[in-house]
Amino acid sequence: MTDNNTFYITTPIYYPSGKLQLGNSYTTVLADAAARYNRLLGKDTYFLTGTDEHGLKIEQKAEALKMTPQAYVDGMADQIKELWQLMDISYDQFIRTTDDIHEKAVAKIFEQLLAQGDIYKGAYEGWYSVSDEEYFTESQLAEVYRDADGKVTGGKAPSGHEVELVKEESYFFKMSKYADWLLEYYQSHPEFIQPEARMNEMINNFIKPGLEDLAVTRTSFTWGVPVPSDPKHVIYVWIDALANYITALGYDGEDTTKFDKFWPANVHLVGKEIVRFHTIYWPIMLHALGLELPKTVLGHGWLVMKDGKMSKSKGNVIYPDVLVERYGLDAVRYYLLKAMPFGNDGVFTPEDFIGKLNYDLANDLGNLLNRTVAMINKYEGGVIPALNSGATEFDADLAQTAAEVIAEFNANMAEIKTADALSAVWKLIARANKYIDETEPWVLAKNELGEKLADVMAHLAATLRIVAILLQPFMTHAPKQIFAQLGFDVEDMQIANLNFADLAAGATVVKKGKPIFPRRDAKEEEAFIAGLLTTSDKKKGRAAIEKAKETAAAATDDWNPADTEMNSSKDALVEYDDFDKVELKVAEIIAVEEVPKSDKLLQFRLNAGDSQDRQILSGIKKWYPNYSELVGKKVVIVANMKPRKMMGRLSQGMILSAEHDGEVQLTILPDSVVPGSGVE
């Protein structure tokens, strides 16, 4: 039984059949951020990752390369470890299913389940995907092949991989025996599967239709753990692979110290495609063994391209090492942890990647650091003054924002909602940049208001201290670089009990700060990333676009207004050429504030994919009293509207909203939509 001061987190163990791409890396970077965060809270943390090295596909891969399976997986495991080293993954253990301690434990687990009647011998006939290491019934196949007589001859799994008919003797696990228990466990432990929608999917798609017994051995290949009492059978992947989470801790071995300390796991992180195995097979297996279940299985979405999931066959794969080499590790880690909304898919585009680098990192964070260091050198002789709140009318709000951000950050990180946690940090960054504009240090210096000026410098340094400490789970270099430029002690960076007021005065900043995130030429870098994709698929994409344009043009030529029953709510219809002049774009809300002396207006700062953020005023204050909750939301704006002044403030466009019966709602778009995208 774990205590509240331990934290055990795992990734799935990766199947080493090829080079890991950016989407594969997300799970491990996410787990690393959670592990680093809990260490910074002072928790005794254990972070497990590794490789799943048995199975027919590995045997076939090795044979094709004229290697032994062991030699093949040894090379692949080294390759994956090198990637994790490049990505600064702070795992505590890298388990391999070919490890002797794991294989012995798996054999013992199988024999125990067999002896107590949970496993029985039978015969299996069905469709098997080598690539997926999974059996399918005919009704589960995404595509079925039939001969001229209508007989099924093959097909494709939901993943798109080919299946083959398998007939062999097999041992089966009595999953059906535990279906009612599992449903009751779900109901009494709603936190077990996250997000909640995944639980409904498991119940409706797999448990309610009838849970089938699971084939757990194979006889058609030998690369795996043999059943001790029947060695012609090899223990199938899901018992072998899933057991790693406990065998790594020494379960049922000579030294169970780690198992006794860290089990049950706090979090199993997995991709949504393997949630079923971790939330149906694994809990039943643990229950049969008399063990506690992990506290939470978090099934995250995929990092996809515009044309779907990253796939070598589509030619749309991006590899993390290429991005790290060109843009630095922190930029890549930040992107992965910010671009993926909790539980949902994130869409990778060159524009979004470079946009986050330029706007979030170079503009917002980088400029705040550069300006602060430069001003402390210029106005304070390079020494950070003591923090004395209240010298300016804006001090209290900045300190209050910092306190709220720390609380919001911790709440989100407790649930591993990294995108939301980072959005909270950027609220503080935005508030600090606004604080500079409000206090106007250059005016204070000109008017020789030295005490106020010193106070402003101290508040900016205190803010950057908080920001750097909170960014540690996500970035492994920038936080220390920020501390170094401000002259702070890098040993004093714990998140536990973090407080804005705990600024140590007297630190000396560097003479000239070096930008930690240099701004990039957007078009040049977007072209570079686009060039990493295969040419053939670009040509296909262009051809599809041209075809769509031709189809649309033909449809327009044939259309007659008299043929439609649509009626405009206005007296006159708008000509297409007139409407085509309106540029609608997706924009992300970066900051929101009230407009003084106005009962209606809110002032928005938005990222619409332009070279700099834009400001738009909107009269929706009445309907959004908690307007701070809009930060991070994606909306539609009219981007090419002529700027105008409202209450003395410039408004650079219009945010679209819907109105019905006197109620107004903004048009909120899904998190996966990329800022700057056109709306058509």
XYZ file of C-alpha atoms in Angstrom:
680
model
C 0.000 0.000 0.000
C 1.429 3.353 -1.047
C 1.331 6.403 1.188
C 0.477 9.965 0.243
C 4.115 10.962 -0.100
C 4.933 8.480 -2.873
C 4.158 8.826 -6.558
C 4.475 5.974 -9.067
C 3.856 6.748 -12.732
C 4.309 4.546 -15.795
C 4.259 4.820 -19.566
C 3.266 1.915 -21.783
C 6.288 -0.154 -22.741
C 7.021 0.597 -26.388
C 7.064 -2.070 -29.084
C 10.501 -1.741 -30.735
C 9.469 -2.439 -34.321
C 10.684 0.897 -35.695
C 11.904 4.396 -34.892
C 9.699 6.321 -32.462
C 8.101 9.469 -33.887
C 6.899 12.712 -32.294
C 3.493 11.299 -31.366
C 5.095 8.327 -29.576
C 7.285 10.727 -27.612
C 4.319 12.620 -26.180
C 3.381 9.957 -23.613
C 6.892 9.794 -22.211
C 7.352 13.582 -22.095
C 3.969 13.872 -20.364
C 4.967 11.255 -17.780
C 8.303 12.996 -17.295
C 6.562 16.321 -16.593
C 4.327 14.640 -13.999
C 7.297 12.892 -12.371
C 9.353 16.105 -12.223
C 6.405 18.015 -10.752
C 5.898 15.480 -7.962
C 9.612 15.450 -7.153
C 9.460 19.238 -6.868
C 6.650 18.786 -4.340
C 9.028 16.660 -2.307
C 7.309 13.334 -3.067
C 9.225 10.065 -3.296
C 8.701 9.473 -7.008
C 9.243 6.418 -9.205
C 8.955 6.725 -12.998
C 8.911 3.563 -15.135
C 9.199 3.170 -18.896
C 10.619 0.454 -21.139
C 10.155 -1.848 -24.123
C 7.828 -4.752 -24.981
C 10.231 -7.088 -26.777
C 8.460 -10.414 -27.431
C 6.077 -11.542 -30.136
C 5.717 -12.741 -33.705
C 6.365 -9.330 -35.266
C 9.750 -9.061 -33.530
C 10.627 -12.598 -34.609
C 9.741 -11.749 -38.225
C 11.613 -8.423 -38.146
C 14.768 -10.085 -36.842
C 14.538 -12.881 -39.408
C 14.209 -10.379 -42.258
C 17.352 -8.602 -41.011
C 19.185 -11.935 -40.576
C 19.578 -11.269 -36.843
C 18.570 -13.108 -33.708
C 15.521 -11.608 -31.985
C 17.646 -10.774 -28.947
C 20.238 -8.909 -31.015
C 17.466 -6.988 -32.765
C 15.702 -5.862 -29.565
C 19.040 -5.016 -27.921
C 19.734 -2.528 -30.716
C 16.212 -1.086 -30.643
C 16.242 -0.690 -26.853
C 19.520 1.232 -27.088
C 17.991 3.459 -29.776
C 14.967 4.259 -27.600
C 17.158 4.957 -24.566
C 19.207 7.378 -26.684
C 16.011 9.201 -27.675
C 14.901 9.479 -24.046
C 18.336 10.812 -23.143
C 17.987 13.444 -25.883
C 14.520 14.362 -24.552
C 15.838 14.605 -20.943
C 13.489 11.881 -19.705
C 14.149 11.376 -16.001
C 12.953 7.781 -15.693
C 13.999 5.751 -12.660
C 13.866 2.396 -14.426
C 13.832 1.160 -18.014
C 12.297 -2.306 -18.028
C 12.634 -4.755 -20.898
C 10.351 -7.784 -21.139
C 13.442 -9.833 -22.009
C 14.907 -9.030 -18.570
C 15.414 -12.258 -16.653
C 13.613 -10.986 -13.549
C 10.553 -10.086 -15.648
C 10.404 -13.385 -17.540
C 10.614 -15.421 -14.308
C 7.855 -13.362 -12.679
C 5.565 -13.650 -15.737
C 5.984 -17.448 -15.767
C 5.042 -17.612 -12.061
C 2.005 -15.337 -12.603
C 0.754 -17.570 -15.428
C 1.121 -20.742 -13.397
C -0.703 -19.167 -10.429
C -3.660 -18.110 -12.604
C -3.698 -21.565 -14.205
C -3.626 -23.349 -10.844
C -6.527 -21.309 -9.438
C -8.705 -21.964 -12.480
C -8.630 -18.519 -14.079
C -6.782 -19.899 -17.126
C -7.880 -22.990 -19.094
C -6.741 -24.769 -22.270
C -8.843 -24.633 -25.435
C -8.539 -23.992 -29.155
C -8.679 -20.697 -30.987
C -9.747 -19.917 -34.535
C -10.027 -16.324 -35.630
C -8.488 -13.323 -37.308
C -5.153 -12.094 -35.991
C -3.184 -8.917 -36.752
C 0.544 -9.423 -36.355
C 1.150 -5.657 -36.318
C -1.401 -5.043 -33.567
C -0.664 -8.265 -31.635
C -4.446 -8.617 -31.321
C -7.255 -11.027 -32.253
C -10.461 -9.833 -33.935
C -13.851 -11.325 -34.658
C -15.256 -10.854 -38.151
C -17.649 -8.158 -36.888
C -14.725 -6.199 -35.390
C -12.821 -5.948 -38.680
C -12.829 -2.548 -40.382
C -12.798 -4.205 -43.801
C -13.649 -7.803 -44.797
C -12.338 -9.607 -47.911
C -14.555 -12.245 -49.542
C -14.102 -14.601 -52.480
C -16.560 -15.107 -55.346
C -18.690 -17.387 -53.167
C -18.890 -14.833 -50.364
C -16.523 -16.704 -48.055
C -14.357 -14.492 -45.823
C -10.710 -14.723 -46.916
C -9.166 -11.938 -44.843
C -9.549 -8.291 -43.970
C -8.177 -5.281 -42.146
C -8.119 -4.503 -38.437
C -9.432 -1.099 -37.225
C -5.806 0.069 -37.352
C -5.663 -0.652 -41.096
C -3.286 -3.608 -40.720
C -3.968 -6.868 -42.538
C -5.254 -9.855 -40.546
C -4.680 -13.539 -41.082
C -6.697 -16.612 -40.079
C -5.158 -18.344 -37.076
C -6.080 -21.851 -35.910
C -4.183 -23.146 -32.916
C -4.364 -24.621 -29.466
C -4.372 -21.884 -26.858
C -4.827 -21.140 -23.186
C -7.634 -18.709 -22.327
C -8.162 -16.312 -19.430
C -11.742 -16.336 -18.034
C -12.409 -12.628 -18.508
C -16.176 -13.267 -18.633
C -16.070 -14.490 -15.026
C -15.138 -10.995 -13.802
C -17.378 -8.781 -15.992
C -19.891 -7.945 -13.232
C -17.127 -7.249 -10.706
C -15.399 -4.892 -13.171
C -18.590 -2.913 -13.810
C -19.122 -2.512 -10.066
C -15.521 -1.374 -9.656
C -15.956 1.265 -12.379
C -19.057 2.593 -10.640
C -17.429 2.762 -7.206
C -14.149 4.206 -8.534
C -15.069 6.906 -11.093
C -11.480 8.224 -11.009
C -10.097 4.904 -12.300
C -10.434 5.775 -16.002
C -9.699 9.305 -17.189
C -11.080 11.153 -19.064
C -14.538 9.914 -18.026
C -15.643 9.430 -21.642
C -13.180 6.541 -21.966
C -15.034 4.644 -19.217
C -18.323 4.931 -21.111
C -16.549 3.649 -24.208
C -15.256 0.570 -22.357
C -18.675 -0.216 -20.874
C -20.731 0.268 -24.034
C -18.321 -1.181 -26.584
C -16.754 -4.096 -24.734
C -18.378 -5.046 -21.426
C -22.143 -4.712 -22.077
C -22.001 -6.615 -25.416
C -20.439 -9.518 -23.489
C -16.859 -9.853 -22.344
C -15.166 -12.715 -24.181
C -12.472 -14.932 -22.708
C -8.998 -13.897 -23.831
C -6.482 -16.111 -25.661
C -3.246 -15.750 -23.672
C -0.784 -18.119 -25.379
C 0.492 -18.869 -28.885
C 2.144 -21.948 -30.403
C 2.966 -20.584 -33.867
C 6.168 -18.817 -32.756
C 8.771 -19.224 -30.026
C 10.019 -15.700 -29.227
C 8.442 -15.139 -25.838
C 8.115 -16.508 -22.319
C 7.317 -20.255 -22.444
C 4.632 -21.696 -20.162
C 6.621 -23.713 -17.587
C 4.093 -26.563 -17.442
C 3.505 -26.660 -21.219
C 6.601 -25.231 -22.976
C 5.268 -25.443 -26.530
C 3.019 -22.514 -25.568
C 4.422 -18.960 -25.436
C 2.694 -16.498 -23.092
C 0.853 -13.957 -25.223
C 1.708 -10.262 -25.209
C -0.960 -8.865 -22.889
C -0.112 -10.938 -19.830
C 3.587 -10.581 -20.593
C 3.521 -6.845 -21.320
C 1.023 -5.660 -18.703
C 2.802 -7.472 -15.895
C 5.829 -5.183 -16.328
C 4.217 -2.592 -14.065
C 4.571 -4.928 -11.075
C 7.560 -7.084 -12.094
C 9.674 -3.917 -12.397
C 9.049 -3.322 -8.697
C 10.091 -6.847 -7.731
C 6.614 -8.371 -7.339
C 6.779 -11.908 -5.922
C 10.564 -11.809 -6.104
C 13.420 -11.962 -3.632
C 13.275 -8.228 -2.872
C 9.791 -6.695 -2.782
C 10.842 -3.406 -1.150
C 9.920 -1.218 -4.144
C 6.673 -3.107 -4.737
C 5.630 -2.687 -1.104
C 6.502 1.007 -1.242
C 5.068 2.130 -4.601
C 2.230 -0.227 -5.594
C -0.512 0.523 -6.498
C 0.572 2.946 -9.211
C -0.786 6.474 -9.038
C -1.072 6.761 -12.818
C -0.734 4.503 -15.837
C -0.329 6.827 -18.849
C -1.406 5.214 -22.129
C -2.542 6.205 -25.604
C -6.270 5.894 -26.236
C -5.736 2.907 -28.564
C -4.642 0.675 -25.663
C -7.050 1.894 -22.977
C -9.066 -1.339 -23.358
C -6.150 -3.563 -22.397
C -5.264 -1.409 -19.380
C -8.809 -0.943 -18.071
C -10.332 -4.388 -18.800
C -7.636 -7.074 -19.054
C -5.189 -5.544 -16.554
C -7.610 -4.843 -13.660
C -9.151 -8.317 -14.028
C -5.695 -9.878 -14.006
C -4.687 -7.916 -10.889
C -7.950 -8.771 -9.128
C -7.413 -12.465 -9.886
C -3.944 -12.167 -8.339
C -5.417 -10.544 -5.242
C -3.649 -7.212 -5.875
C -4.836 -3.610 -5.649
C -5.586 -1.787 -8.881
C -3.749 1.335 -10.088
C -5.468 4.491 -8.913
C -5.911 5.988 -12.380
C -5.457 4.957 -16.010
C -5.189 8.117 -18.105
C -5.854 7.522 -21.799
C -4.595 10.512 -23.761
C -5.353 11.415 -27.358
C -3.055 11.304 -30.377
C -0.859 13.991 -31.860
C -2.164 13.908 -35.408
C -1.530 15.676 -38.685
C -4.197 17.456 -40.699
C -4.651 14.270 -42.736
C -4.956 11.987 -39.730
C -2.703 10.002 -37.416
C 1.053 10.126 -38.011
C 1.921 7.157 -40.184
C 4.981 6.106 -42.171
C 2.719 4.782 -44.908
C 1.155 8.241 -45.250
C 4.553 9.898 -45.223
C 3.450 12.408 -42.586
C 5.772 11.419 -39.745
C 7.821 13.969 -37.805
C 10.721 12.719 -35.684
C 11.524 14.526 -32.426
C 15.308 14.394 -32.807
C 15.159 16.550 -35.949
C 13.090 19.225 -34.183
C 15.292 19.157 -31.073
C 18.435 19.611 -33.153
C 17.030 22.666 -34.922
C 14.883 24.359 -32.270
C 16.189 23.085 -28.941
C 14.713 20.614 -26.474
C 12.678 23.096 -24.421
C 10.760 24.325 -27.469
C 9.823 20.757 -28.435
C 8.830 19.730 -24.906
C 6.797 22.930 -24.478
C 4.982 22.318 -27.759
C 4.071 18.726 -26.922
C 2.757 19.617 -23.475
C 0.857 22.725 -24.619
C -0.573 21.548 -27.945
C -2.296 18.440 -26.548
C -5.600 19.223 -24.775
C -6.434 16.884 -21.895
C -7.677 13.551 -23.252
C -8.220 14.842 -26.791
C -6.206 14.772 -29.996
C -3.846 17.613 -30.866
C -3.119 18.640 -34.444
C 0.502 19.246 -35.399
C 1.114 21.895 -38.048
C 4.329 23.735 -38.903
C 2.485 27.017 -38.353
C 1.350 26.103 -34.854
C 4.776 24.804 -33.818
C 6.615 27.921 -35.003
C 3.821 30.143 -33.705
C 4.169 28.780 -30.181
C 7.949 29.172 -30.372
C 7.777 32.778 -31.620
C 4.775 34.116 -29.700
C 4.717 32.174 -26.435
C 8.421 31.587 -25.881
C 10.298 34.336 -27.744
C 7.765 37.187 -27.441
C 5.958 36.663 -24.155
C 8.495 34.890 -21.943
C 11.731 35.836 -23.681
C 10.956 39.539 -23.934
C 9.816 39.703 -20.296
C 13.171 38.291 -19.187
C 15.210 40.460 -21.579
C 13.426 43.682 -20.583
C 13.666 42.907 -16.865
C 17.396 42.154 -16.934
C 18.100 45.230 -19.066
C 16.097 47.539 -16.784
C 17.632 46.186 -13.551
C 21.057 46.848 -15.066
C 20.058 50.309 -16.234
C 18.128 51.534 -13.197
C 19.464 49.482 -10.257
C 23.099 48.920 -11.134
C 22.375 45.253 -11.839
C 21.248 44.429 -8.274
C 17.716 43.190 -7.542
C 16.106 45.430 -4.875
C 14.094 44.249 -1.874
C 10.426 43.483 -2.471
C 8.176 46.076 -0.790
C 4.653 45.766 -2.095
C 2.412 48.812 -2.339
C 4.708 51.391 -3.867
C 2.543 51.404 -6.996
C -1.205 50.869 -7.353
C -0.556 47.790 -9.552
C 1.597 45.788 -7.129
C -1.199 44.045 -5.262
C -2.889 42.819 -8.435
C 0.345 41.335 -9.778
C 0.991 39.528 -6.487
C -2.621 38.326 -6.355
C -2.377 37.037 -9.933
C 0.764 35.119 -8.977
C -1.003 33.484 -6.015
C -3.997 32.525 -8.160
C -1.768 31.139 -10.901
C 0.195 28.985 -8.421
C -3.068 27.515 -7.102
C -4.470 26.952 -10.598
C -1.186 25.421 -11.751
C -1.110 22.948 -8.868
C -4.739 21.950 -9.387
C -4.113 21.216 -13.068
C -0.857 19.365 -12.515
C -2.538 17.152 -9.906
C -4.654 15.878 -12.808
C -1.753 15.995 -15.338
C -3.507 18.697 -17.378
C -0.291 20.186 -18.698
C -1.847 22.406 -21.376
C -4.059 24.065 -18.758
C -1.165 24.360 -16.299
C 0.946 26.112 -18.935
C -1.939 28.433 -19.811
C -2.016 29.441 -16.143
C 1.710 30.276 -16.191
C 1.210 32.387 -19.305
C -1.519 34.358 -17.515
C 1.154 35.475 -15.061
C 3.595 36.250 -17.886
C 0.926 38.325 -19.631
C 0.101 40.132 -16.378
C 3.787 40.963 -15.831
C 4.161 42.362 -19.339
C 1.074 44.474 -18.738
C 2.540 45.570 -15.369
C 5.529 47.073 -17.220
C 3.172 49.068 -19.446
C 1.144 50.211 -16.439
C 4.059 51.288 -14.236
C 6.192 52.763 -17.062
C 9.610 52.362 -15.386
C 11.211 54.746 -17.907
C 8.868 57.507 -16.721
C 9.611 56.711 -13.066
C 13.332 56.975 -13.832
C 12.862 60.251 -15.670
C 10.899 61.688 -12.740
C 13.495 60.402 -10.271
C 11.002 58.242 -8.388
C 13.673 55.804 -7.294
C 11.719 54.026 -4.568
C 8.837 53.192 -6.871
C 11.240 52.190 -9.619
C 13.065 49.788 -7.301
C 9.739 48.305 -6.256
C 8.763 47.680 -9.891
C 12.079 45.953 -10.617
C 11.668 43.728 -7.561
C 8.127 42.774 -8.615
C 9.314 41.798 -12.093
C 12.149 39.701 -10.661
C 9.725 38.018 -8.229
C 7.384 37.208 -11.106
C 10.143 35.660 -13.205
C 11.247 33.614 -10.211
C 7.737 32.143 -9.931
C 7.539 31.533 -13.691
C 10.903 29.763 -13.829
C 10.061 27.494 -10.894
C 6.673 26.533 -12.361
C 8.180 25.778 -15.778
C 10.598 23.158 -14.434
C 8.400 20.108 -15.119
C 8.101 21.144 -18.771
C 11.473 22.643 -19.682
C 14.783 21.285 -18.478
C 17.059 24.176 -19.516
C 15.168 27.494 -19.623
C 14.203 27.663 -15.912
C 17.847 27.371 -14.850
C 18.861 29.877 -17.548
C 16.302 32.349 -16.171
C 17.620 31.833 -12.644
C 21.206 32.237 -13.874
C 20.414 35.518 -15.681
C 18.727 36.859 -12.537
C 21.557 35.686 -10.281
C 19.331 33.357 -8.240
C 20.442 30.142 -6.535
C 19.389 27.192 -8.741
C 19.198 24.992 -5.649
C 16.212 27.037 -4.416
C 13.619 25.967 -7.000
C 11.040 23.857 -5.136
C 7.371 24.195 -6.088
C 6.203 23.138 -2.621
C 5.157 26.206 -0.575
C 6.007 28.564 -3.447
C 5.287 32.182 -2.508
C 5.581 35.433 -4.470
C 6.881 37.310 -1.425
C 9.863 34.990 -0.921
C 12.216 37.030 -3.097
C 15.749 37.249 -1.784
C 17.098 40.749 -2.404
C 20.639 41.503 -3.460
C 21.086 39.071 -6.354
C 23.120 40.451 -9.245
C 21.756 39.962 -12.762
C 23.989 39.260 -15.756
C 25.428 42.306 -17.532
C 23.769 41.441 -20.816
C 21.080 38.810 -21.056
C 21.152 36.398 -23.978
C 17.742 35.529 -25.499
C 16.833 32.027 -24.327
C 14.348 31.609 -27.196
C 15.522 33.478 -30.313
C 12.703 34.485 -32.621
C 12.608 32.540 -35.899
C 11.685 33.511 -39.433
C 8.197 32.004 -39.594
C 7.961 31.326 -43.328
C 11.441 29.834 -43.515
C 10.898 27.515 -40.535
C 7.396 26.481 -41.582
C 8.833 25.525 -44.976
C 11.598 23.521 -43.281
C 9.131 21.489 -41.201
C 6.811 20.993 -44.162
C 9.818 19.703 -46.084
C 10.245 16.903 -43.541
C 7.096 15.309 -44.940
C 7.173 13.156 -48.060
C 6.769 14.830 -51.434
C 4.360 12.216 -52.765
C 1.734 13.007 -50.170
C 2.097 16.729 -50.752
C 1.350 16.159 -54.412
C -1.680 14.076 -53.484
C -2.855 16.833 -51.174
C -2.442 19.543 -53.813
C -4.279 17.403 -56.321
C -7.142 16.882 -53.873
C -7.351 20.630 -53.218
C -7.449 21.418 -56.922
C -10.139 18.774 -57.436
C -12.213 20.256 -54.611
C -11.892 23.733 -56.152
C -13.066 22.410 -59.522
C -16.049 20.679 -57.906
C -16.973 23.811 -55.988
C -16.693 25.951 -59.110
C -18.933 23.584 -61.060
C -21.499 23.599 -58.277
C -21.462 27.419 -58.214
C -21.989 27.625 -61.964
C -25.059 25.371 -61.758
C -26.695 27.063 -58.756
C -29.832 29.163 -59.187
C -31.098 31.309 -56.282
C -34.646 30.545 -57.348
C -34.096 26.839 -56.655
C -33.507 27.244 -52.918
C -35.972 27.641 -50.068
C -33.502 29.497 -47.862
C -34.614 32.957 -46.767
C -32.303 35.620 -45.408
C -33.275 37.299 -42.175
C -32.261 40.552 -43.859
C -34.019 42.160 -46.782
C -31.112 41.854 -49.204
C -28.907 38.894 -50.079
C -25.151 39.430 -49.998
C -23.242 38.846 -53.211
C -20.553 36.140 -52.976
C -17.842 38.600 -54.053
C -18.810 40.926 -51.192
C -18.747 38.151 -48.592
C -15.446 36.880 -49.981
C -13.846 40.167 -48.893
C -14.408 39.230 -45.228
C -11.423 37.410 -43.699
C -12.466 35.068 -40.888
C -9.689 33.548 -38.785
C -9.246 31.397 -35.707
C -7.749 33.274 -32.738
C -6.697 32.117 -29.283
C -7.596 34.366 -26.344
C -4.349 35.236 -24.550
C -5.676 37.720 -21.998
C -8.968 39.453 -21.072
C -9.563 42.535 -18.944
C -12.298 45.042 -18.233
C -12.328 48.434 -19.898
C -12.436 51.112 -17.163
C -15.659 53.173 -16.982
C -17.472 50.777 -19.351
C -20.339 48.514 -18.284
C -20.280 46.588 -21.566
C -16.769 46.268 -22.930
C -14.085 43.647 -22.418
C -10.632 44.050 -23.936
C -9.160 40.889 -25.485
C -5.581 40.111 -26.500
C -5.581 37.390 -29.141
C -3.128 35.278 -31.089
C -4.495 35.021 -34.640
C -1.319 33.675 -36.209
C -0.072 37.168 -37.128
C 3.392 38.575 -36.490
C 2.092 40.034 -33.218
C -0.976 39.724 -31.014
C -4.028 41.876 -31.747
C -6.398 43.750 -29.457
C -10.177 43.557 -29.872
C -12.867 45.172 -27.739
C -16.229 43.414 -27.441
C -19.441 44.418 -25.663
C -20.088 41.048 -24.024
C -19.178 41.839 -20.392
C -22.785 41.265 -19.272
C -22.783 37.652 -20.448
C -19.280 36.753 -19.254
C -18.865 37.945 -15.635
C -16.129 35.303 -15.143
C -14.293 36.443 -18.230
C -10.901 35.144 -17.086
C -12.198 31.640 -17.889
C -12.088 32.582 -21.582
C -8.275 32.640 -21.610
C -6.997 29.817 -23.800
C -10.285 29.458 -25.723
C -10.298 29.517 -29.548
C -12.767 31.911 -31.231
C -13.580 33.227 -34.711
C -12.672 36.825 -35.543
C -13.155 39.160 -38.477
C -9.491 39.800 -39.150
C -9.587 42.440 -41.882
C -12.022 44.910 -40.330
C -10.796 48.484 -40.307
C -9.450 49.310 -36.797
C -11.532 51.734 -34.742
C -11.335 53.342 -31.320
C -13.782 52.473 -28.532
C -13.559 54.285 -25.170
C -10.210 55.616 -26.357
C -8.829 52.117 -27.026
C -8.002 50.581 -30.394
C -10.051 47.581 -31.529
C -8.496 45.568 -34.361
C -11.363 43.423 -35.573
C -14.491 41.710 -34.295
C -15.091 38.499 -32.326
C -18.044 36.535 -33.709
C -20.839 35.556 -31.336
C -24.354 34.122 -31.488
C -27.433 35.942 -30.162
C -30.785 34.395 -29.299
C -33.554 35.818 -27.122
C -31.247 38.450 -25.734
C -28.513 35.972 -24.729
C -25.074 36.220 -26.338
C -22.512 33.423 -26.659
C -19.087 33.501 -28.238
C -18.367 30.985 -30.990
C -15.951 28.762 -29.051
C -14.012 26.352 -31.264
C -12.378 23.003 -30.341
C -8.950 23.209 -28.657
C -7.382 21.320 -31.564
C -8.059 24.164 -34.043
C -4.864 26.068 -34.842
C -4.719 29.880 -34.302
C -4.411 31.674 -37.631
C -6.425 29.065 -39.532
C -8.864 30.466 -42.062
C -12.592 29.912 -41.483
C -14.566 29.068 -44.599
